[in-house]
mmCIF file of C-alpha atoms in Angstrom:
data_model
loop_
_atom_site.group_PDB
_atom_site.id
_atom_site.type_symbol
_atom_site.label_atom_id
_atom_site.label_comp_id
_atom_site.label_asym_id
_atom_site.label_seq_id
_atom_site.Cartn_x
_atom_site.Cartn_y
_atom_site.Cartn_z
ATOM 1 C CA UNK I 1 15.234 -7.308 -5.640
ATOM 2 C CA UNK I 2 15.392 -6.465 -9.173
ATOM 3 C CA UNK I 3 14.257 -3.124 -10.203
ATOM 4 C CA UNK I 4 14.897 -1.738 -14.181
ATOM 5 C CA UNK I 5 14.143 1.664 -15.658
ATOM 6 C CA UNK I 6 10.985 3.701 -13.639
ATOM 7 C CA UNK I 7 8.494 2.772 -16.618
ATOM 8 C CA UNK I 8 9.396 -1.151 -16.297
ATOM 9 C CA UNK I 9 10.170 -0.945 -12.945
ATOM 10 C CA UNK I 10 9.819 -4.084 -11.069
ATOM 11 C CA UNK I 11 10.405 -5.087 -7.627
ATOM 12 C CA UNK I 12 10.535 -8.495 -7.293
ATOM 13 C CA UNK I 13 10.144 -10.919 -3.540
ATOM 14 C CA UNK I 14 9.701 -14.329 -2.769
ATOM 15 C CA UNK I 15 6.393 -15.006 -4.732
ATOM 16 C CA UNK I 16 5.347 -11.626 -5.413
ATOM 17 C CA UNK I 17 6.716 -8.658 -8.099
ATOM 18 C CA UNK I 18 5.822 -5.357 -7.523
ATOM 19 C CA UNK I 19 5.243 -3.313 -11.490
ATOM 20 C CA UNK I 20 4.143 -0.174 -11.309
ATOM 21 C CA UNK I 21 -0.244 0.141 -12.151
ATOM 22 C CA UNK I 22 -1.790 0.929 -15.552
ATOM 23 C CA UNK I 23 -4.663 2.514 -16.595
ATOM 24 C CA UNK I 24 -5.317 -0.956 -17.985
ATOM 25 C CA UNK I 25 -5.504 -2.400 -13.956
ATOM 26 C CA UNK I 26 -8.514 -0.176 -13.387
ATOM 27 C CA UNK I 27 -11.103 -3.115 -14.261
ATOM 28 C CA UNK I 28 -14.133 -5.415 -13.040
ATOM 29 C CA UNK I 29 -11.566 -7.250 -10.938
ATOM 30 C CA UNK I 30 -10.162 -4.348 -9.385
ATOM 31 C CA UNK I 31 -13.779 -2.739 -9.239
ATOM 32 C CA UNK I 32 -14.807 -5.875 -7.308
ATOM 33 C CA UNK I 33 -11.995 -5.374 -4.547
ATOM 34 C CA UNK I 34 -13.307 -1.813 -3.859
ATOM 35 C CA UNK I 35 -16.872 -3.153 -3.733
ATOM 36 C CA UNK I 36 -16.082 -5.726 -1.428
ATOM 37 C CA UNK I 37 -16.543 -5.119 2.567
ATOM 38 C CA UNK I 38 -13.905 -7.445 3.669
ATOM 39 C CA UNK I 39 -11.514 -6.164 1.429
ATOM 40 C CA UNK I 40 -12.085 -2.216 2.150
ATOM 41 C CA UNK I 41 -13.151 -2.972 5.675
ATOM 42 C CA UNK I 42 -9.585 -0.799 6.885
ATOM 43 C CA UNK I 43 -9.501 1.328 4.128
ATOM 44 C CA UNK I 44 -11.137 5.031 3.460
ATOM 45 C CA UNK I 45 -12.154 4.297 0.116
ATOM 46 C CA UNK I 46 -16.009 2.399 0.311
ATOM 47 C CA UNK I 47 -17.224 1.822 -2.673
ATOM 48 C CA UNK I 48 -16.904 2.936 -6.341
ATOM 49 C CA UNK I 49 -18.137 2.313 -10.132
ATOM 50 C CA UNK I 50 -15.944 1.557 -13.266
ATOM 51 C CA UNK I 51 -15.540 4.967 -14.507
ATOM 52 C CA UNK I 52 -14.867 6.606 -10.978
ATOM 53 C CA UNK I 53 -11.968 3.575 -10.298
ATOM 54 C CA UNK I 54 -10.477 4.895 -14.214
ATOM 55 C CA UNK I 55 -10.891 8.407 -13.335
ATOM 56 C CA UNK I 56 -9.109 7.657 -9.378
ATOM 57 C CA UNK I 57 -6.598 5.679 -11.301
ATOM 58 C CA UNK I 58 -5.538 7.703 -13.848
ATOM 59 C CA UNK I 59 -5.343 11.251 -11.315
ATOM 60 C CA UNK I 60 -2.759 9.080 -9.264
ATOM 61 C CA UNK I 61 -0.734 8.154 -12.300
ATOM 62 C CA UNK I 62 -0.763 11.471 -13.444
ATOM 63 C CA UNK I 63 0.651 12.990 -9.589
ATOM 64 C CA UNK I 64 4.123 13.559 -9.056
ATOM 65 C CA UNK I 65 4.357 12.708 -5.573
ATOM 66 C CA UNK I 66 3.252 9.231 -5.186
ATOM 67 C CA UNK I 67 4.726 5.676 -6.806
ATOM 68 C CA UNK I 68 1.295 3.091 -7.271
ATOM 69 C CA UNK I 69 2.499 -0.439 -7.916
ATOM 70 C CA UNK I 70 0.321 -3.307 -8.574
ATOM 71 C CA UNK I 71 0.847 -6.238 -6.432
ATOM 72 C CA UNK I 72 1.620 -9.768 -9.080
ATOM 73 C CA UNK I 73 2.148 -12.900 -8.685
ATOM 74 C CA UNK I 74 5.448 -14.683 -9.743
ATOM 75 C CA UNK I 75 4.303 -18.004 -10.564
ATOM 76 C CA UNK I 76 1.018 -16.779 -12.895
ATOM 77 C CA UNK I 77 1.141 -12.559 -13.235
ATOM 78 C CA UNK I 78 -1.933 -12.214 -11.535
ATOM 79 C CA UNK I 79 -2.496 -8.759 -9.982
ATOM 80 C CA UNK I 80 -3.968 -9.478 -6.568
ATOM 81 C CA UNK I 81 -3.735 -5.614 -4.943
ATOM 82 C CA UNK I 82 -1.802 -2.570 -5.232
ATOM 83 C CA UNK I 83 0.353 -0.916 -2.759
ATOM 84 C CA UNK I 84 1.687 2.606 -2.703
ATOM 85 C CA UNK I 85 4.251 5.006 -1.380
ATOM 86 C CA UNK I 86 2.161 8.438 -1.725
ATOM 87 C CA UNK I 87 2.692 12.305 -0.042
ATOM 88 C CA UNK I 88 5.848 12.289 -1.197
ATOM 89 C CA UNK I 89 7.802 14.911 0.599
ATOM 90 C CA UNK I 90 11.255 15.138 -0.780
ATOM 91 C CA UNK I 91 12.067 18.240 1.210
ATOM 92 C CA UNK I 92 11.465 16.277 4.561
ATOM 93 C CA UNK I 93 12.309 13.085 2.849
ATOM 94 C CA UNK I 94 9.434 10.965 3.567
ATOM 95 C CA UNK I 95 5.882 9.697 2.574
ATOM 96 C CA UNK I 96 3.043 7.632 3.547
ATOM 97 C CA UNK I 97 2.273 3.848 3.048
ATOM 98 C CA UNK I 98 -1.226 2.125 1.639
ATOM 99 C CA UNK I 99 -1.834 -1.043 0.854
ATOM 100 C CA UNK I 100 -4.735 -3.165 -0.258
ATOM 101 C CA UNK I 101 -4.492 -7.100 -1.352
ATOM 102 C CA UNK I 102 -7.571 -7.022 -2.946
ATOM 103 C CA UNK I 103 -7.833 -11.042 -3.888
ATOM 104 C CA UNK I 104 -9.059 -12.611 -0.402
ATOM 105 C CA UNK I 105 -7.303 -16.057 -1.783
ATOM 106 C CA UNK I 106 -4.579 -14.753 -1.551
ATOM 107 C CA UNK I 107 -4.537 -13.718 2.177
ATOM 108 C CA UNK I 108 -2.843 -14.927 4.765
ATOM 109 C CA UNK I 109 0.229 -15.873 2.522
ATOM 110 C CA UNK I 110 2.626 -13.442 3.340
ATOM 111 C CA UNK I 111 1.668 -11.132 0.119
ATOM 112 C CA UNK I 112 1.289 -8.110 2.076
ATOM 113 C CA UNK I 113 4.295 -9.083 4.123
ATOM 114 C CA UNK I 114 6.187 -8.915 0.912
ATOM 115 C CA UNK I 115 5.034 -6.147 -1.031
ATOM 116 C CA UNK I 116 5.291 -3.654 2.026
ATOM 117 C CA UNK I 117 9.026 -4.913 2.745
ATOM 118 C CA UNK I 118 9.887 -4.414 -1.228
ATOM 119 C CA UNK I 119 8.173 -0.860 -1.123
ATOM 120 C CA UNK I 120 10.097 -0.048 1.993
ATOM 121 C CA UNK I 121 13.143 -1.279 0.395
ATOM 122 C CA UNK I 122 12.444 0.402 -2.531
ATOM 123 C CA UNK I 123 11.649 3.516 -0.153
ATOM 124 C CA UNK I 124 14.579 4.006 1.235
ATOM 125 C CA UNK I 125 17.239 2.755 -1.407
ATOM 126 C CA UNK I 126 16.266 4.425 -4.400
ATOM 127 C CA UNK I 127 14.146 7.354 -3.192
ATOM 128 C CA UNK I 128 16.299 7.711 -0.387
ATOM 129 C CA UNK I 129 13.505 8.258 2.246
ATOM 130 C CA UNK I 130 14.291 9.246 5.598
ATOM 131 C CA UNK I 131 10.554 8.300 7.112
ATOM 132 C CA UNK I 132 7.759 5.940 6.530
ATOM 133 C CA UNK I 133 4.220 6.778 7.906
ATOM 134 C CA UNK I 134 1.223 5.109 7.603
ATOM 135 C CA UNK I 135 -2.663 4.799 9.236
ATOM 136 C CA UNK I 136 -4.056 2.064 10.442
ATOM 137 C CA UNK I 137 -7.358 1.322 12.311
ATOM 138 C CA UNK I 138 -7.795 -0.649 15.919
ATOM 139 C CA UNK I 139 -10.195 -2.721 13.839
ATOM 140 C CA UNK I 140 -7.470 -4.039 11.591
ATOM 141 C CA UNK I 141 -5.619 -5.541 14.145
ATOM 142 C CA UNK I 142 -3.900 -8.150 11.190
ATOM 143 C CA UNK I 143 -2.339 -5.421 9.340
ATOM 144 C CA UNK I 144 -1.463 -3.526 12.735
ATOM 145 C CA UNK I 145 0.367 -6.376 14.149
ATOM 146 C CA UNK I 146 2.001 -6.898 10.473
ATOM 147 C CA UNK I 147 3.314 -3.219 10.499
ATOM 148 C CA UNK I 148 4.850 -3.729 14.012
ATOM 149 C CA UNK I 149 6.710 -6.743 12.431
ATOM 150 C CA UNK I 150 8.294 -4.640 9.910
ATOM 151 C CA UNK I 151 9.338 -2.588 12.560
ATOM 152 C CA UNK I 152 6.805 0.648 12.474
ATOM 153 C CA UNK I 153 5.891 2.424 15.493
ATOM 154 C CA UNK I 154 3.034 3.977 16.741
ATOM 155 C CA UNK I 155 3.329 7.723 16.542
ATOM 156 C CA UNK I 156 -0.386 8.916 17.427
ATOM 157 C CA UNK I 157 -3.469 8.409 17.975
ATOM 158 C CA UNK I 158 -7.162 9.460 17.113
ATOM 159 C CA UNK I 159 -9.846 8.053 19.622
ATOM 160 C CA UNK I 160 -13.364 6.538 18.444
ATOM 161 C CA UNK I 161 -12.055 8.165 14.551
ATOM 162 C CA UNK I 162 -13.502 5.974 12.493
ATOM 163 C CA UNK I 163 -16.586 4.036 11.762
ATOM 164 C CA UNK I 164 -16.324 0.383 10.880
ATOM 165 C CA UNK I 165 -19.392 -1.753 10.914
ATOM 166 C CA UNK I 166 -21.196 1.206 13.038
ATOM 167 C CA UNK I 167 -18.702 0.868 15.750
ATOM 168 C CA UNK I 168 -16.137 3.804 16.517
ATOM 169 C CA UNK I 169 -12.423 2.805 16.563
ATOM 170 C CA UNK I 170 -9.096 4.299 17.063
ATOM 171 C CA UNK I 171 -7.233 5.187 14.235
ATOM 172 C CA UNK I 172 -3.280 5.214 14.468
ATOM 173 C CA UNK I 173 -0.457 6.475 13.123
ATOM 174 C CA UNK I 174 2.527 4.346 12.616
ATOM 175 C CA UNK I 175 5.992 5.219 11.153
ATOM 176 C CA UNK I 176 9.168 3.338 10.235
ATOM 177 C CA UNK I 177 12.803 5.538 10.035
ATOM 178 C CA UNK I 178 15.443 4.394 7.781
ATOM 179 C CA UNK I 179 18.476 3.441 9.573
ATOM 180 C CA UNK I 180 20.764 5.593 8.169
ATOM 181 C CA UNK I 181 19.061 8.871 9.202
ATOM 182 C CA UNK I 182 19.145 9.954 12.271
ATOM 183 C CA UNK I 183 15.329 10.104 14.311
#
């Protein structure tokens, strides 16, 4: 993993480099990820226009407790999601996990594998993170077995939470420690 000063950070993996997002990101391919239903199936976030993706994009570059990275390829720069680390809470030393590969050709190639393992990494080593946490719904049973392969447990749960394709699911609440704090 390399990583250079915060503004030109980048994180880089296997096929994948993590940079952090730009104004610039917030475009029709981005907008077309949100609009999608297969793409925001396990997320909160539903639908959107241009200007409300600019104006969500620019209020989480301009927080302080939250590092947004866009999601690239190696071999061609393409951004094909975004992942973040956001709620940072330095005083308890921890924050929550989201993720969204937005380009469906990309799936099922071990991108999110990737980009969650170099935002742990990056987690832990240079913010120096005691706890991970993230949500996931029962729906989403891809990312949920990907999270318990990175090593997250499940912490909690909410019963029939959340509605996805007018069925109510379980939403849970995973976490992953860094090994050299104690739990």
């Amino acid at each position: 993993m390399k990583s250079t000063g915060e503004h030109n950070l980048r994180l880089e993996g296997q096929t994948i480099y993590l940079r952090p997002v730009r104004l610039s990101d917030a475009n029709e391919r981005y907008l077309g990820w949100i609009n999608d239903k297969k793409v925001t199936k396990g997320l909160e976030t539903k639908s959107a226009d241009l200007q409300s993706l600019k104006e969500y994009v620019s209020n989480v570059l301009d927080g302080q407790h939250n590092h947004f990275f866009a999601i690239c390829m190696l071999e061609n720069d393409l951004h094909v999601g975004n992942i973040k680390l956001d709620q940072l809470d330095l005083k308890a030393a921890t924050c929550e996990l989201g993720i969204m590969v937005g380009d469906k050709s990309y799936w099922g190639q071990k991108v999110g594998r990737q980009a969650c393992e170099l935002a742990i990494h990056y987690a832990f080593s240079h913010l120096k993170l005691r706890k991970i946490l993230l949500a996931v719904y029962a729906s989403n049973t891809a990312a949920y077995s990907l999270y318990e392969k990175l090593g997250f447990k499940e912490e909690g749960c909410l019963k029939k939470h959340v509605l996805v394709d007018g069925e109510l699911v379980d939403k849970y609440f995973m976490c992953l420690y860094n090994k050299l704090y104690a739990q």
